[in-house]
Amino acid sequence: MSEIRTLAVSGTPGVGKTELCAALERSGLAVLSLRDLAETHDCLGAEDPDDGASPIDIHALADAWEFDGDTTTALDGHLSHLMDVDGIVLLRCAPPTLQQRLTDRGYDEGKIRSNVEWEMTSGHWSELNEFEVEIPILEVDTTSQSAEDVAAIVMAWLDDGCKGAPLEEAIRGAIDWLA
């Protein structure tokens, strides 16, 4: 990892982004929370009393934030793939497992359903395609892997120069829960 990189650690809520970022931090990477950045740059909306979420104005944040670190940094957040980063780690999780994780978190049925549907239909890949993202993307299935196992995969990818297929090819090879 001789080159400084910013990595979006993205994926549907419940796939293991924050656990992975903690493991990456133990491996020597710096970690920034997208929520904390949004708060710092006044891009965080008021908390929704129904679900406790605070919306992030991701476009304003993308305009306001510029990476100024001197070490490889992971950006933890389900919208982080929309930031100006050098690579994306896209975490995926089998929908039944994701449903259980979100249930265990106490999410309401509507929020569980919408997040499981997003995962099932590869919503992140749709956004990456829509915005024609042309940076390296590493997709990892976290369904049955520990955060440490996934961190080892990410660190190996970083050490190997973050190789990735062109976007259209990556999409064709992406995890397909509907197949």
PDB file of N, CA and C in Angstrom, residues 80-141:
ATOM      1  N   SER A  80     -21.311   6.319   1.165  1.00  0.00           N
ATOM      2  CA  SER A  80     -19.911   6.709   0.942  1.00  0.00           C
ATOM      3  C   SER A  80     -19.451   6.481  -0.494  1.00  0.00           C
ATOM      4  N   HIS A  81     -20.105   5.594  -1.212  1.00  0.00           N
ATOM      5  CA  HIS A  81     -19.734   5.342  -2.610  1.00  0.00           C
ATOM      6  C   HIS A  81     -20.033   6.546  -3.511  1.00  0.00           C
ATOM      7  N   LEU A  82     -20.769   7.521  -2.988  1.00  0.00           N
ATOM      8  CA  LEU A  82     -21.075   8.735  -3.749  1.00  0.00           C
ATOM      9  C   LEU A  82     -20.093   9.867  -3.465  1.00  0.00           C
ATOM     10  N   MET A  83     -19.087   9.592  -2.632  1.00  0.00           N
ATOM     11  CA  MET A  83     -18.063  10.589  -2.299  1.00  0.00           C
ATOM     12  C   MET A  83     -16.887  10.465  -3.267  1.00  0.00           C
ATOM     13  N   ASP A  84     -16.002  11.460  -3.237  1.00  0.00           N
ATOM     14  CA  ASP A  84     -14.811  11.448  -4.076  1.00  0.00           C
ATOM     15  C   ASP A  84     -13.761  10.559  -3.410  1.00  0.00           C
ATOM     16  N   VAL A  85     -13.739   9.293  -3.816  1.00  0.00           N
ATOM     17  CA  VAL A  85     -12.837   8.300  -3.237  1.00  0.00           C
ATOM     18  C   VAL A  85     -12.058   7.618  -4.354  1.00  0.00           C
ATOM     19  N   ASP A  86     -11.030   6.875  -3.950  1.00  0.00           N
ATOM     20  CA  ASP A  86     -10.182   6.183  -4.923  1.00  0.00           C
ATOM     21  C   ASP A  86     -10.619   4.756  -5.197  1.00  0.00           C
ATOM     22  N   GLY A  87     -11.438   4.194  -4.323  1.00  0.00           N
ATOM     23  CA  GLY A  87     -11.911   2.834  -4.488  1.00  0.00           C
ATOM     24  C   GLY A  87     -13.134   2.613  -3.618  1.00  0.00           C
ATOM     25  N   ILE A  88     -13.879   1.567  -3.946  1.00  0.00           N
ATOM     26  CA  ILE A  88     -15.100   1.252  -3.211  1.00  0.00           C
ATOM     27  C   ILE A  88     -15.055  -0.198  -2.769  1.00  0.00           C
ATOM     28  N   VAL A  89     -15.322  -0.412  -1.490  1.00  0.00           N
ATOM     29  CA  VAL A  89     -15.533  -1.753  -0.958  1.00  0.00           C
ATOM     30  C   VAL A  89     -17.033  -1.858  -0.745  1.00  0.00           C
ATOM     31  N   LEU A  90     -17.679  -2.677  -1.557  1.00  0.00           N
ATOM     32  CA  LEU A  90     -19.125  -2.840  -1.515  1.00  0.00           C
ATOM     33  C   LEU A  90     -19.454  -4.148  -0.807  1.00  0.00           C
ATOM     34  N   LEU A  91     -20.022  -4.025   0.379  1.00  0.00           N
ATOM     35  CA  LEU A  91     -20.373  -5.201   1.163  1.00  0.00           C
ATOM     36  C   LEU A  91     -21.785  -5.643   0.824  1.00  0.00           C
ATOM     37  N   ARG A  92     -21.953  -6.956   0.710  1.00  0.00           N
ATOM     38  CA  ARG A  92     -23.250  -7.555   0.381  1.00  0.00           C
ATOM     39  C   ARG A  92     -23.569  -8.630   1.412  1.00  0.00           C
ATOM     40  N   CYS A  93     -24.838  -8.948   1.557  1.00  0.00           N
ATOM     41  CA  CYS A  93     -25.267  -9.954   2.528  1.00  0.00           C
ATOM     42  C   CYS A  93     -26.534 -10.617   2.002  1.00  0.00           C
ATOM     43  N   ALA A  94     -26.607 -11.937   2.123  1.00  0.00           N
ATOM     44  CA  ALA A  94     -27.788 -12.665   1.667  1.00  0.00           C
ATOM     45  C   ALA A  94     -29.037 -12.088   2.338  1.00  0.00           C
ATOM     46  N   PRO A  95     -30.093 -11.829   1.559  1.00  0.00           N
ATOM     47  CA  PRO A  95     -31.291 -11.185   2.104  1.00  0.00           C
ATOM     48  C   PRO A  95     -31.881 -11.828   3.361  1.00  0.00           C
ATOM     49  N   PRO A  96     -31.981 -13.159   3.485  1.00  0.00           N
ATOM     50  CA  PRO A  96     -32.531 -13.699   4.744  1.00  0.00           C
ATOM     51  C   PRO A  96     -31.660 -13.362   5.961  1.00  0.00           C
ATOM     52  N   THR A  97     -30.354 -13.400   5.788  1.00  0.00           N
ATOM     53  CA  THR A  97     -29.440 -13.054   6.880  1.00  0.00           C
ATOM     54  C   THR A  97     -29.561 -11.571   7.204  1.00  0.00           C
ATOM     55  N   LEU A  98     -29.621 -10.743   6.171  1.00  0.00           N
ATOM     56  CA  LEU A  98     -29.779  -9.305   6.373  1.00  0.00           C
ATOM     57  C   LEU A  98     -31.083  -9.008   7.106  1.00  0.00           C
ATOM     58  N   GLN A  99     -32.154  -9.662   6.716  1.00  0.00           N
ATOM     59  CA  GLN A  99     -33.440  -9.463   7.382  1.00  0.00           C
ATOM     60  C   GLN A  99     -33.326  -9.763   8.870  1.00  0.00           C
ATOM     61  N   GLN A 100     -32.642 -10.852   9.210  1.00  0.00           N
ATOM     62  CA  GLN A 100     -32.488 -11.204  10.621  1.00  0.00           C
ATOM     63  C   GLN A 100     -31.642 -10.163  11.359  1.00  0.00           C
ATOM     64  N   ARG A 101     -30.561  -9.708  10.729  1.00  0.00           N
ATOM     65  CA  ARG A 101     -29.712  -8.699  11.367  1.00  0.00           C
ATOM     66  C   ARG A 101     -30.486  -7.422  11.652  1.00  0.00           C
ATOM     67  N   LEU A 102     -31.303  -6.993  10.686  1.00  0.00           N
ATOM     68  CA  LEU A 102     -32.075  -5.756  10.869  1.00  0.00           C
ATOM     69  C   LEU A 102     -33.183  -5.945  11.903  1.00  0.00           C
ATOM     70  N   THR A 103     -33.771  -7.130  11.938  1.00  0.00           N
ATOM     71  CA  THR A 103     -34.766  -7.448  12.971  1.00  0.00           C
ATOM     72  C   THR A 103     -34.108  -7.378  14.345  1.00  0.00           C
ATOM     73  N   ASP A 104     -32.912  -7.959  14.458  1.00  0.00           N
ATOM     74  CA  ASP A 104     -32.185  -7.935  15.734  1.00  0.00           C
ATOM     75  C   ASP A 104     -31.853  -6.513  16.171  1.00  0.00           C
ATOM     76  N   ARG A 105     -31.705  -5.599  15.217  1.00  0.00           N
ATOM     77  CA  ARG A 105     -31.438  -4.191  15.534  1.00  0.00           C
ATOM     78  C   ARG A 105     -32.697  -3.456  15.983  1.00  0.00           C
ATOM     79  N   GLY A 106     -33.840  -4.076  15.786  1.00  0.00           N
ATOM     80  CA  GLY A 106     -35.096  -3.441  16.174  1.00  0.00           C
ATOM     81  C   GLY A 106     -35.694  -2.551  15.098  1.00  0.00           C
ATOM     82  N   TYR A 107     -35.271  -2.715  13.848  1.00  0.00           N
ATOM     83  CA  TYR A 107     -35.850  -1.921  12.760  1.00  0.00           C
ATOM     84  C   TYR A 107     -37.323  -2.291  12.608  1.00  0.00           C
ATOM     85  N   ASP A 108     -38.145  -1.319  12.193  1.00  0.00           N
ATOM     86  CA  ASP A 108     -39.549  -1.630  11.951  1.00  0.00           C
ATOM     87  C   ASP A 108     -39.675  -2.392  10.630  1.00  0.00           C
ATOM     88  N   GLU A 109     -40.824  -3.023  10.459  1.00  0.00           N
ATOM     89  CA  GLU A 109     -41.037  -3.914   9.311  1.00  0.00           C
ATOM     90  C   GLU A 109     -40.829  -3.198   7.970  1.00  0.00           C
ATOM     91  N   GLY A 110     -41.298  -1.959   7.851  1.00  0.00           N
ATOM     92  CA  GLY A 110     -41.133  -1.219   6.595  1.00  0.00           C
ATOM     93  C   GLY A 110     -39.673  -0.945   6.269  1.00  0.00           C
ATOM     94  N   LYS A 111     -38.923  -0.564   7.278  1.00  0.00           N
ATOM     95  CA  LYS A 111     -37.496  -0.281   7.066  1.00  0.00           C
ATOM     96  C   LYS A 111     -36.740  -1.564   6.741  1.00  0.00           C
ATOM     97  N   ILE A 112     -37.103  -2.652   7.387  1.00  0.00           N
ATOM     98  CA  ILE A 112     -36.472  -3.943   7.076  1.00  0.00           C
ATOM     99  C   ILE A 112     -36.772  -4.309   5.629  1.00  0.00           C
ATOM    100  N   ARG A 113     -38.035  -4.244   5.243  1.00  0.00           N
ATOM    101  CA  ARG A 113     -38.433  -4.611   3.892  1.00  0.00           C
ATOM    102  C   ARG A 113     -37.709  -3.775   2.842  1.00  0.00           C
ATOM    103  N   SER A 114     -37.668  -2.465   3.040  1.00  0.00           N
ATOM    104  CA  SER A 114     -37.031  -1.612   2.023  1.00  0.00           C
ATOM    105  C   SER A 114     -35.534  -1.891   1.918  1.00  0.00           C
ATOM    106  N   ASN A 115     -34.863  -2.143   3.047  1.00  0.00           N
ATOM    107  CA  ASN A 115     -33.431  -2.440   2.990  1.00  0.00           C
ATOM    108  C   ASN A 115     -33.156  -3.816   2.396  1.00  0.00           C
ATOM    109  N   VAL A 116     -33.980  -4.798   2.716  1.00  0.00           N
ATOM    110  CA  VAL A 116     -33.793  -6.136   2.136  1.00  0.00           C
ATOM    111  C   VAL A 116     -34.061  -6.090   0.630  1.00  0.00           C
ATOM    112  N   GLU A 117     -35.072  -5.358   0.218  1.00  0.00           N
ATOM    113  CA  GLU A 117     -35.342  -5.225  -1.222  1.00  0.00           C
ATOM    114  C   GLU A 117     -34.194  -4.523  -1.932  1.00  0.00           C
ATOM    115  N   TRP A 118     -33.619  -3.485  -1.306  1.00  0.00           N
ATOM    116  CA  TRP A 118     -32.475  -2.766  -1.879  1.00  0.00           C
ATOM    117  C   TRP A 118     -31.315  -3.732  -2.104  1.00  0.00           C
ATOM    118  N   GLU A 119     -31.053  -4.558  -1.095  1.00  0.00           N
ATOM    119  CA  GLU A 119     -29.974  -5.538  -1.198  1.00  0.00           C
ATOM    120  C   GLU A 119     -30.298  -6.586  -2.259  1.00  0.00           C
ATOM    121  N   MET A 120     -31.516  -7.077  -2.239  1.00  0.00           N
ATOM    122  CA  MET A 120     -31.917  -8.139  -3.158  1.00  0.00           C
ATOM    123  C   MET A 120     -31.798  -7.687  -4.618  1.00  0.00           C
ATOM    124  N   THR A 121     -32.115  -6.430  -4.868  1.00  0.00           N
ATOM    125  CA  THR A 121     -32.104  -5.920  -6.245  1.00  0.00           C
ATOM    126  C   THR A 121     -30.795  -5.214  -6.602  1.00  0.00           C
ATOM    127  N   SER A 122     -29.787  -5.358  -5.760  1.00  0.00           N
ATOM    128  CA  SER A 122     -28.467  -4.770  -6.029  1.00  0.00           C
ATOM    129  C   SER A 122     -28.542  -3.267  -6.232  1.00  0.00           C
ATOM    130  N   GLY A 123     -29.230  -2.588  -5.332  1.00  0.00           N
ATOM    131  CA  GLY A 123     -29.424  -1.148  -5.449  1.00  0.00           C
ATOM    132  C   GLY A 123     -28.145  -0.345  -5.573  1.00  0.00           C
ATOM    133  N   HIS A 124     -27.101  -0.729  -4.840  1.00  0.00           N
ATOM    134  CA  HIS A 124     -25.841   0.010  -4.935  1.00  0.00           C
ATOM    135  C   HIS A 124     -25.247  -0.078  -6.333  1.00  0.00           C
ATOM    136  N   TRP A 125     -25.316  -1.262  -6.936  1.00  0.00           N
ATOM    137  CA  TRP A 125     -24.789  -1.404  -8.296  1.00  0.00           C
ATOM    138  C   TRP A 125     -25.569  -0.522  -9.269  1.00  0.00           C
ATOM    139  N   SER A 126     -26.872  -0.381  -9.059  1.00  0.00           N
ATOM    140  CA  SER A 126     -27.673   0.498  -9.909  1.00  0.00           C
ATOM    141  C   SER A 126     -27.192   1.936  -9.804  1.00  0.00           C
ATOM    142  N   GLU A 127     -26.912   2.388  -8.569  1.00  0.00           N
ATOM    143  CA  GLU A 127     -26.403   3.750  -8.385  1.00  0.00           C
ATOM    144  C   GLU A 127     -25.023   3.915  -9.016  1.00  0.00           C
ATOM    145  N   LEU A 128     -24.156   2.948  -8.815  1.00  0.00           N
ATOM    146  CA  LEU A 128     -22.817   3.040  -9.396  1.00  0.00           C
ATOM    147  C   LEU A 128     -22.896   3.109 -10.916  1.00  0.00           C
ATOM    148  N   ASN A 129     -23.826   2.358 -11.486  1.00  0.00           N
ATOM    149  CA  ASN A 129     -24.014   2.393 -12.935  1.00  0.00           C
ATOM    150  C   ASN A 129     -24.602   3.736 -13.373  1.00  0.00           C
ATOM    151  N   GLU A 130     -25.605   4.211 -12.637  1.00  0.00           N
ATOM    152  CA  GLU A 130     -26.250   5.483 -12.970  1.00  0.00           C
ATOM    153  C   GLU A 130     -25.243   6.633 -12.986  1.00  0.00           C
ATOM    154  N   PHE A 131     -24.340   6.642 -12.005  1.00  0.00           N
ATOM    155  CA  PHE A 131     -23.359   7.720 -11.904  1.00  0.00           C
ATOM    156  C   PHE A 131     -22.071   7.410 -12.666  1.00  0.00           C
ATOM    157  N   GLU A 132     -22.059   6.276 -13.380  1.00  0.00           N
ATOM    158  CA  GLU A 132     -20.919   5.872 -14.213  1.00  0.00           C
ATOM    159  C   GLU A 132     -19.605   5.924 -13.449  1.00  0.00           C
ATOM    160  N   VAL A 133     -19.615   5.318 -12.279  1.00  0.00           N
ATOM    161  CA  VAL A 133     -18.434   5.290 -11.416  1.00  0.00           C
ATOM    162  C   VAL A 133     -17.362   4.421 -12.063  1.00  0.00           C
ATOM    163  N   GLU A 134     -16.203   4.974 -12.262  1.00  0.00           N
ATOM    164  CA  GLU A 134     -15.114   4.261 -12.933  1.00  0.00           C
ATOM    165  C   GLU A 134     -13.875   4.180 -12.052  1.00  0.00           C
ATOM    166  N   ILE A 135     -14.061   3.744 -10.819  1.00  0.00           N
ATOM    167  CA  ILE A 135     -12.943   3.505  -9.917  1.00  0.00           C
ATOM    168  C   ILE A 135     -13.001   2.039  -9.497  1.00  0.00           C
ATOM    169  N   PRO A 136     -11.926   1.504  -8.978  1.00  0.00           N
ATOM    170  CA  PRO A 136     -11.945   0.092  -8.583  1.00  0.00           C
ATOM    171  C   PRO A 136     -12.998  -0.201  -7.515  1.00  0.00           C
ATOM    172  N   ILE A 137     -13.680  -1.325  -7.710  1.00  0.00           N
ATOM    173  CA  ILE A 137     -14.724  -1.751  -6.779  1.00  0.00           C
ATOM    174  C   ILE A 137     -14.440  -3.189  -6.371  1.00  0.00           C
ATOM    175  N   LEU A 138     -14.454  -3.410  -5.068  1.00  0.00           N
ATOM    176  CA  LEU A 138     -14.326  -4.753  -4.518  1.00  0.00           C
ATOM    177  C   LEU A 138     -15.647  -5.102  -3.856  1.00  0.00           C
ATOM    178  N   GLU A 139     -16.312  -6.128  -4.359  1.00  0.00           N
ATOM    179  CA  GLU A 139     -17.571  -6.595  -3.780  1.00  0.00           C
ATOM    180  C   GLU A 139     -17.267  -7.815  -2.913  1.00  0.00           C
ATOM    181  N   VAL A 140     -17.774  -7.801  -1.676  1.00  0.00           N
ATOM    182  CA  VAL A 140     -17.512  -8.903  -0.744  1.00  0.00           C
ATOM    183  C   VAL A 140     -18.818  -9.338  -0.089  1.00  0.00           C
ATOM    184  N   ASP A 141     -19.068 -10.643  -0.118  1.00  0.00           N
ATOM    185  CA  ASP A 141     -20.233 -11.228   0.543  1.00  0.00           C
ATOM    186  C   ASP A 141     -19.888 -11.435   2.014  1.00  0.00           C
TER     187      ASP A 141
END
